[in-house]
Short mmCIF file of C-alpha atoms in Angstrom, two decimals:
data_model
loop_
_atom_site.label_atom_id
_atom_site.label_comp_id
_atom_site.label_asym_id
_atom_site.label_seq_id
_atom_site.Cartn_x
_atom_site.Cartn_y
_atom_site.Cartn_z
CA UNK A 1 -57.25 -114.62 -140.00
CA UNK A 2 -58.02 -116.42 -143.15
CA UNK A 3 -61.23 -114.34 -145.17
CA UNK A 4 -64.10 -116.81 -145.77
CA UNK A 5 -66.44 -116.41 -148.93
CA UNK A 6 -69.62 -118.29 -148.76
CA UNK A 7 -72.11 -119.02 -151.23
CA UNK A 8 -75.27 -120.54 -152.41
CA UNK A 9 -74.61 -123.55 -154.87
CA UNK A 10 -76.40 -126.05 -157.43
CA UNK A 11 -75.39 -129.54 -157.42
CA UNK A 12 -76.62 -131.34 -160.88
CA UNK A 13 -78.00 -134.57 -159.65
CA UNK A 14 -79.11 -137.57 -161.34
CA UNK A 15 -82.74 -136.97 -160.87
CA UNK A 16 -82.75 -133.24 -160.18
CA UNK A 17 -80.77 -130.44 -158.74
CA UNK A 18 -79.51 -129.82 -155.30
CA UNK A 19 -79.01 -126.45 -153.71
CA UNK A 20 -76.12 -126.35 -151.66
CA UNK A 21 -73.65 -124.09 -149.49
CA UNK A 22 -70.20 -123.74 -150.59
CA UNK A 23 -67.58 -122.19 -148.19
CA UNK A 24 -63.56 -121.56 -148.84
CA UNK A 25 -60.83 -119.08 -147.94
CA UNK A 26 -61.14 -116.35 -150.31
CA UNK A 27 -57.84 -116.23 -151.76
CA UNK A 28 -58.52 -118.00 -155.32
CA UNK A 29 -56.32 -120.69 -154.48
CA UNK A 30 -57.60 -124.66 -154.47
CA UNK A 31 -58.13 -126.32 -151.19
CA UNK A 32 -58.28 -129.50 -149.66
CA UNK A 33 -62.03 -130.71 -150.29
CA UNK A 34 -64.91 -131.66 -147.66
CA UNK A 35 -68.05 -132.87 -148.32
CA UNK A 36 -70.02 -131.76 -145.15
CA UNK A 37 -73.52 -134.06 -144.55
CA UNK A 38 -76.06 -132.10 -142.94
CA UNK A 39 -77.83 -133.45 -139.64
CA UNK A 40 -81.89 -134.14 -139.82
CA UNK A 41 -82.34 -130.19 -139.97
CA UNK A 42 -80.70 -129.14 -142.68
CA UNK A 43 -78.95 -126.33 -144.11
CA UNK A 44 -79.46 -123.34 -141.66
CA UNK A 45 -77.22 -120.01 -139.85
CA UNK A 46 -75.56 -122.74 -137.12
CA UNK A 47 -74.25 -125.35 -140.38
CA UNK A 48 -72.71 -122.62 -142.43
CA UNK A 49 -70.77 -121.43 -139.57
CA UNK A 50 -69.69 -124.80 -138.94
CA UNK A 51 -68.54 -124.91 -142.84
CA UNK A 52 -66.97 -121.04 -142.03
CA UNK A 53 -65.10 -122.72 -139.61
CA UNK A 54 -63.52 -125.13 -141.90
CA UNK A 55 -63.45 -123.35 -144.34
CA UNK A 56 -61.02 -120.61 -142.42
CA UNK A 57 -58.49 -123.08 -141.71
CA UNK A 58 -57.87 -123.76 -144.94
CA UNK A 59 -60.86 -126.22 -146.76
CA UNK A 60 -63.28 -125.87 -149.20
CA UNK A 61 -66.47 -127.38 -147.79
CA UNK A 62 -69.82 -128.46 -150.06
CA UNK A 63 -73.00 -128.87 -147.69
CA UNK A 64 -75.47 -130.03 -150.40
CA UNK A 65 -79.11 -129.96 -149.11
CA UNK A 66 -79.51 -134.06 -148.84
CA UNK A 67 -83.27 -133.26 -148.79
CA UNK A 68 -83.46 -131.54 -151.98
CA UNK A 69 -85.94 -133.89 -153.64
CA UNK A 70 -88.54 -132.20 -150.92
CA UNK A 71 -87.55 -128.61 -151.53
CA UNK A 72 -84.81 -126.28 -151.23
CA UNK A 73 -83.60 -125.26 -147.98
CA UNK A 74 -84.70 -125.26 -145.34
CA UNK A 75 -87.10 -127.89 -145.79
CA UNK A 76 -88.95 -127.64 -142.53
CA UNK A 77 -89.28 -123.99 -141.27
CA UNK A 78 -87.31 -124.11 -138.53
CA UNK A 79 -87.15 -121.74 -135.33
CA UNK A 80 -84.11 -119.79 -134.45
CA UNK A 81 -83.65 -122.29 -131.50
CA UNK A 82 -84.93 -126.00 -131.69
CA UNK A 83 -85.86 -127.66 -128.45
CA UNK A 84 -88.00 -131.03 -130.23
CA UNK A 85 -89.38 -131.27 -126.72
CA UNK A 86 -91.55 -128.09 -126.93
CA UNK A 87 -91.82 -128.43 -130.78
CA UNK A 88 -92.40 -131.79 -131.26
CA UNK A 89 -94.59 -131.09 -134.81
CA UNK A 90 -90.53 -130.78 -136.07
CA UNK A 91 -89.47 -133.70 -135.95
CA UNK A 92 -93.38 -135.26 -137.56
CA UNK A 93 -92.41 -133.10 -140.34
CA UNK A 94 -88.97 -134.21 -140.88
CA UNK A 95 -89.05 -137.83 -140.03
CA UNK A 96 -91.09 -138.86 -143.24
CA UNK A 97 -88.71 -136.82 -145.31
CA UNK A 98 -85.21 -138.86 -143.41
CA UNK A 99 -87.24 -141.87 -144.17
CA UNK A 100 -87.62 -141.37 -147.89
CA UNK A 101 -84.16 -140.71 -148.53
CA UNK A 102 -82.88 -144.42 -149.36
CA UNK A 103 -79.30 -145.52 -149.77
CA UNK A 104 -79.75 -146.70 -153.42
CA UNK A 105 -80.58 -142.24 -154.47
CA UNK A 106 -78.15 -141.00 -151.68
CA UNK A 107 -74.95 -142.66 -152.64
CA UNK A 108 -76.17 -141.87 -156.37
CA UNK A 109 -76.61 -138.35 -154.69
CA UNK A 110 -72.91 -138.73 -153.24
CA UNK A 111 -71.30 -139.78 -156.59
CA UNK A 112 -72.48 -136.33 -157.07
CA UNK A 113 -71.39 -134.33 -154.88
CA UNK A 114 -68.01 -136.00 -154.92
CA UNK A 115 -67.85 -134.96 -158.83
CA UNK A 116 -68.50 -131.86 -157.86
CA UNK A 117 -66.16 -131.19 -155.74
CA UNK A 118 -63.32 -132.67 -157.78
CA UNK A 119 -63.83 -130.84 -161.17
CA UNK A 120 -64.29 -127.53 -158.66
CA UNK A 121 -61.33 -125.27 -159.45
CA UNK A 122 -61.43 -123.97 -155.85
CA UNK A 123 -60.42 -127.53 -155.20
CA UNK A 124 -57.19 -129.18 -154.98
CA UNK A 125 -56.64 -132.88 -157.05
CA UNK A 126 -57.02 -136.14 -154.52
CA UNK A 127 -59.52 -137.76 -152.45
CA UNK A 128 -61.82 -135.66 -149.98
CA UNK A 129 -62.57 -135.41 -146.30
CA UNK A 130 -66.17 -136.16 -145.12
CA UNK A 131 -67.49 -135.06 -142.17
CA UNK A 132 -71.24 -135.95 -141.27
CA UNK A 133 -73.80 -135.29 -138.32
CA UNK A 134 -76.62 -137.18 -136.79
CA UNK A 135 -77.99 -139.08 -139.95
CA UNK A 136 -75.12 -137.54 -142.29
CA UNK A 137 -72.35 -139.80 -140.30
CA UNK A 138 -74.74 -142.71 -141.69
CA UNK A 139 -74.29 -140.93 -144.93
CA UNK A 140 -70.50 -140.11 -144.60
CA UNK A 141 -70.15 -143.86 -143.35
CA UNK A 142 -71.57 -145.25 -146.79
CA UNK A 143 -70.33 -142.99 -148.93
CA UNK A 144 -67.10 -143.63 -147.19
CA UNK A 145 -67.46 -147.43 -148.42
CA UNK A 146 -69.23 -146.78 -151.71
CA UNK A 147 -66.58 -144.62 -153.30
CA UNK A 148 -62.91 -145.82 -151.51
CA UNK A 149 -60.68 -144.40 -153.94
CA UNK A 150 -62.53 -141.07 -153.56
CA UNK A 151 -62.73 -140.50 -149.71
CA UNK A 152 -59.05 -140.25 -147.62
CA UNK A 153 -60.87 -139.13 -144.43
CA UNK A 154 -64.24 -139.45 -142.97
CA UNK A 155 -65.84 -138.40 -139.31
CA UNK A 156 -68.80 -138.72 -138.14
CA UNK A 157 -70.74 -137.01 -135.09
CA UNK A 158 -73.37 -138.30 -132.42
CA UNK A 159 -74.40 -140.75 -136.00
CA UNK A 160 -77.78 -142.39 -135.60
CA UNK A 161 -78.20 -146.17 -136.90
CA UNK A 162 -75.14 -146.83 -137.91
CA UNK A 163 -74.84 -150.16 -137.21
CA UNK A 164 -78.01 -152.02 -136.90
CA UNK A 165 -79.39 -155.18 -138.24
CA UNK A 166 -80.85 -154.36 -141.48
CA UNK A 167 -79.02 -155.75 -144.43
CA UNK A 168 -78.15 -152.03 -145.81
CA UNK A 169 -76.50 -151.11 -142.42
CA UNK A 170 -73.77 -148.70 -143.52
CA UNK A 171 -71.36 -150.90 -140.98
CA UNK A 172 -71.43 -153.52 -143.78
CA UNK A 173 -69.20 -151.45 -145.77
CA UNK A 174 -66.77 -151.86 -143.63
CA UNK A 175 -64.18 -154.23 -145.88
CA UNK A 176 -64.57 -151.35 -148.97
CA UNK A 177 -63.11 -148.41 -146.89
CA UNK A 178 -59.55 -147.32 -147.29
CA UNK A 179 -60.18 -143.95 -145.84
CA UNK A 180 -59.09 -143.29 -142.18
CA UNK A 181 -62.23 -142.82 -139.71
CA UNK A 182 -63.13 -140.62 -136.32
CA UNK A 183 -66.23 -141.44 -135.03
CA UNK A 184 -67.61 -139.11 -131.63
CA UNK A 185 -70.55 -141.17 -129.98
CA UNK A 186 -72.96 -139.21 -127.55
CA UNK A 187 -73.68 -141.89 -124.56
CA UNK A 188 -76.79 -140.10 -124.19
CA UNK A 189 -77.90 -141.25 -127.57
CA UNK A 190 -80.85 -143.86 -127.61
CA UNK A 191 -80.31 -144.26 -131.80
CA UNK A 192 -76.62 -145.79 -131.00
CA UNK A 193 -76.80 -148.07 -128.01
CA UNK A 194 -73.81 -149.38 -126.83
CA UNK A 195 -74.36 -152.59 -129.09
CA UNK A 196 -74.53 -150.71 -131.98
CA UNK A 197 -70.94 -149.41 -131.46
CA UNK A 198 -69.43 -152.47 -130.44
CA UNK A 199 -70.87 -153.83 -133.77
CA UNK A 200 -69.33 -151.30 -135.68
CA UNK A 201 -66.23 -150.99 -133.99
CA UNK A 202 -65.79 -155.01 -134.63
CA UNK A 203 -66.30 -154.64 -138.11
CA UNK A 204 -63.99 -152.02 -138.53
CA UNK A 205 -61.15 -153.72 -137.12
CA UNK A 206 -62.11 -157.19 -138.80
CA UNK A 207 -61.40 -155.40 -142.01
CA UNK A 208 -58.36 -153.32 -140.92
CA UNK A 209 -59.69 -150.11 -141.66
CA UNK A 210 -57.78 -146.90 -139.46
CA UNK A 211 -60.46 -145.32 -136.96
CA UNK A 212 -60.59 -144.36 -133.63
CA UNK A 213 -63.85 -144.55 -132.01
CA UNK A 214 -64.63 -142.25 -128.56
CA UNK A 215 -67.76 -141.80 -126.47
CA UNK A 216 -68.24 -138.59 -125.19
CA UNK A 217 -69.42 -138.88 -121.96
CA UNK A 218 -72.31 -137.35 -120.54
CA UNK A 219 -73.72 -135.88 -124.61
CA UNK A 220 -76.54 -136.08 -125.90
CA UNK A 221 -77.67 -136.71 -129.91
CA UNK A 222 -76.57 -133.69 -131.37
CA UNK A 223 -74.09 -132.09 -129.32
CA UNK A 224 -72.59 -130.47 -131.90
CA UNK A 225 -75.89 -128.49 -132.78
CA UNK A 226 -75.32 -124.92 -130.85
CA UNK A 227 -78.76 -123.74 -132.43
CA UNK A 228 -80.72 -126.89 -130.61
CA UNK A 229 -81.17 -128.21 -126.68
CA UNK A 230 -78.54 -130.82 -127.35
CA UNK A 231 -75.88 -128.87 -127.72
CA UNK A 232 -72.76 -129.18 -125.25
CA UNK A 233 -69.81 -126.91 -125.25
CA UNK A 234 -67.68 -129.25 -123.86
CA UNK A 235 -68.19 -132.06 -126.29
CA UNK A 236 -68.34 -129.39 -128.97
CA UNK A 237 -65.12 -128.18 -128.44
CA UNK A 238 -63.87 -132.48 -128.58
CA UNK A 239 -65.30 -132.73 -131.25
CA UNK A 240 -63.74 -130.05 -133.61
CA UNK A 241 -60.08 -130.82 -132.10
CA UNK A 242 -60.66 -134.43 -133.43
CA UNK A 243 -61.88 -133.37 -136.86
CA UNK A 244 -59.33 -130.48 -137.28
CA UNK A 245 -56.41 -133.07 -136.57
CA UNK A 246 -57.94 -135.90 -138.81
CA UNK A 247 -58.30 -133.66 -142.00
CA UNK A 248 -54.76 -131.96 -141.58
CA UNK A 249 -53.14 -135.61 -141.07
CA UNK A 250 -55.27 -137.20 -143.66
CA UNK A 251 -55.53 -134.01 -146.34
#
């Protein structure tokens, strides 16, 4: 079993500094990269083991803290368990902070974090993987079309908004990507209705771009999340055989 070393990073930004977690085998050798977008709660226990995990077979993964202009991590105290049901002041916290961050300082953000993570010795020369959850899929998805020639893969998991109306819909992007896309939709997921995948599905093939979209029946926003009430094994264990087989045929 590959040895995993992680540790607590700074990211120089444009308008500050973001703390971050950086995971990769422990064996001094470079990796393949992955910039790894954080869902709404933020660096935590559950997302570094999810890095760990990539990390072990065979990646070095960057989580930056996406919220960093609010704090360091975590942002919101968080309990060891989140049900939003019985804590509902969570989310009131954390939805004014998702709010503020705008695409014009989050793909400034990603130029970032993609610098990063090429100049890092611990990582090998080429484009990256992205993989992003709830609102990081919307993140992965832009930064996906905003930097081409830097991104060869890009999933995204039970992603919120992703295709809406608004004329900075990340689905707009669409004819700039060159990467290849996954994309795991949660059916039981009010913030992508059916609509909203069809929309981004037809973009994606109007431009020719590689994906594979799949709704996982019977999940829930956030069914990757083991520490939360969304969680479902059974999608959870979808989920990482279609990430594991798009980064080792992509990276």
């Amino acid at each position: 079993m590959t040895t995993v070393r992680g540790t607590s990073m700074d990211i120089p930004t444009q308008d500050s500094t973001a703390d971050a977690y950086l995971a990769h085998p422990d064996d001094g050798s470079p990796h393949p990269g992955v910039l790894f977008y954080m869902d709404a709660f933020g660096i935590r226990p559950h997302l570094k083991k999810m890095a760990d995990r990539l990390a072990e077979a065979g990646y070095t993964v960057l989580v930056p803290n996406v919220f960093y202009r609010h704090g360091r991590a975590p942002v919101v105290e968080l309990p060891d368990f989140i049900d939003p049901a019985r804590r509902p002041e969570i989310f009131e916290r954390i939805g004014p902070v998702i709010q503020s961050l705008t695409p014009g300082p989050a793909m400034c953000d990603a130029d970032a974090y993609l610098t990063w993570l090429t100049d890092c010795p611990l990582t090998t020369d080429g484009p990256v993987g992205i993989t992003g959850y709830c609102m990081g899929a919307g993140l992965a998805l832009r930064t996906a079309g905003t930097y081409p020639e830097r991104v060869a893969a890009m999933a995204g998991f039970h992603g919120g908004r992703l295709a809406t109306d608004a004329a900075d819909s990340p689905h707009l992007l669409a004819d700039r990507i060159t990467a290849e896309l996954y994309f795991g939709h949660a059916d039981q997921d009010p913030s992508l209705p059916s609509e909203q995948i069809k929309r981004l599905d037809e973009a994606l093939d109007s431009a020719g771009v590689r994906h594979r979209s799949e709704v996982y029946t019977g999940a829930h926003h956030g069914f990757t999340q083991a520490d939360t009430a969304a969680y479902d094994s059974t999608a959870d264990e979808r989920y990482w055989k279609a990430l594991m087989a798009l980064l080792d045929r992509t990276l």
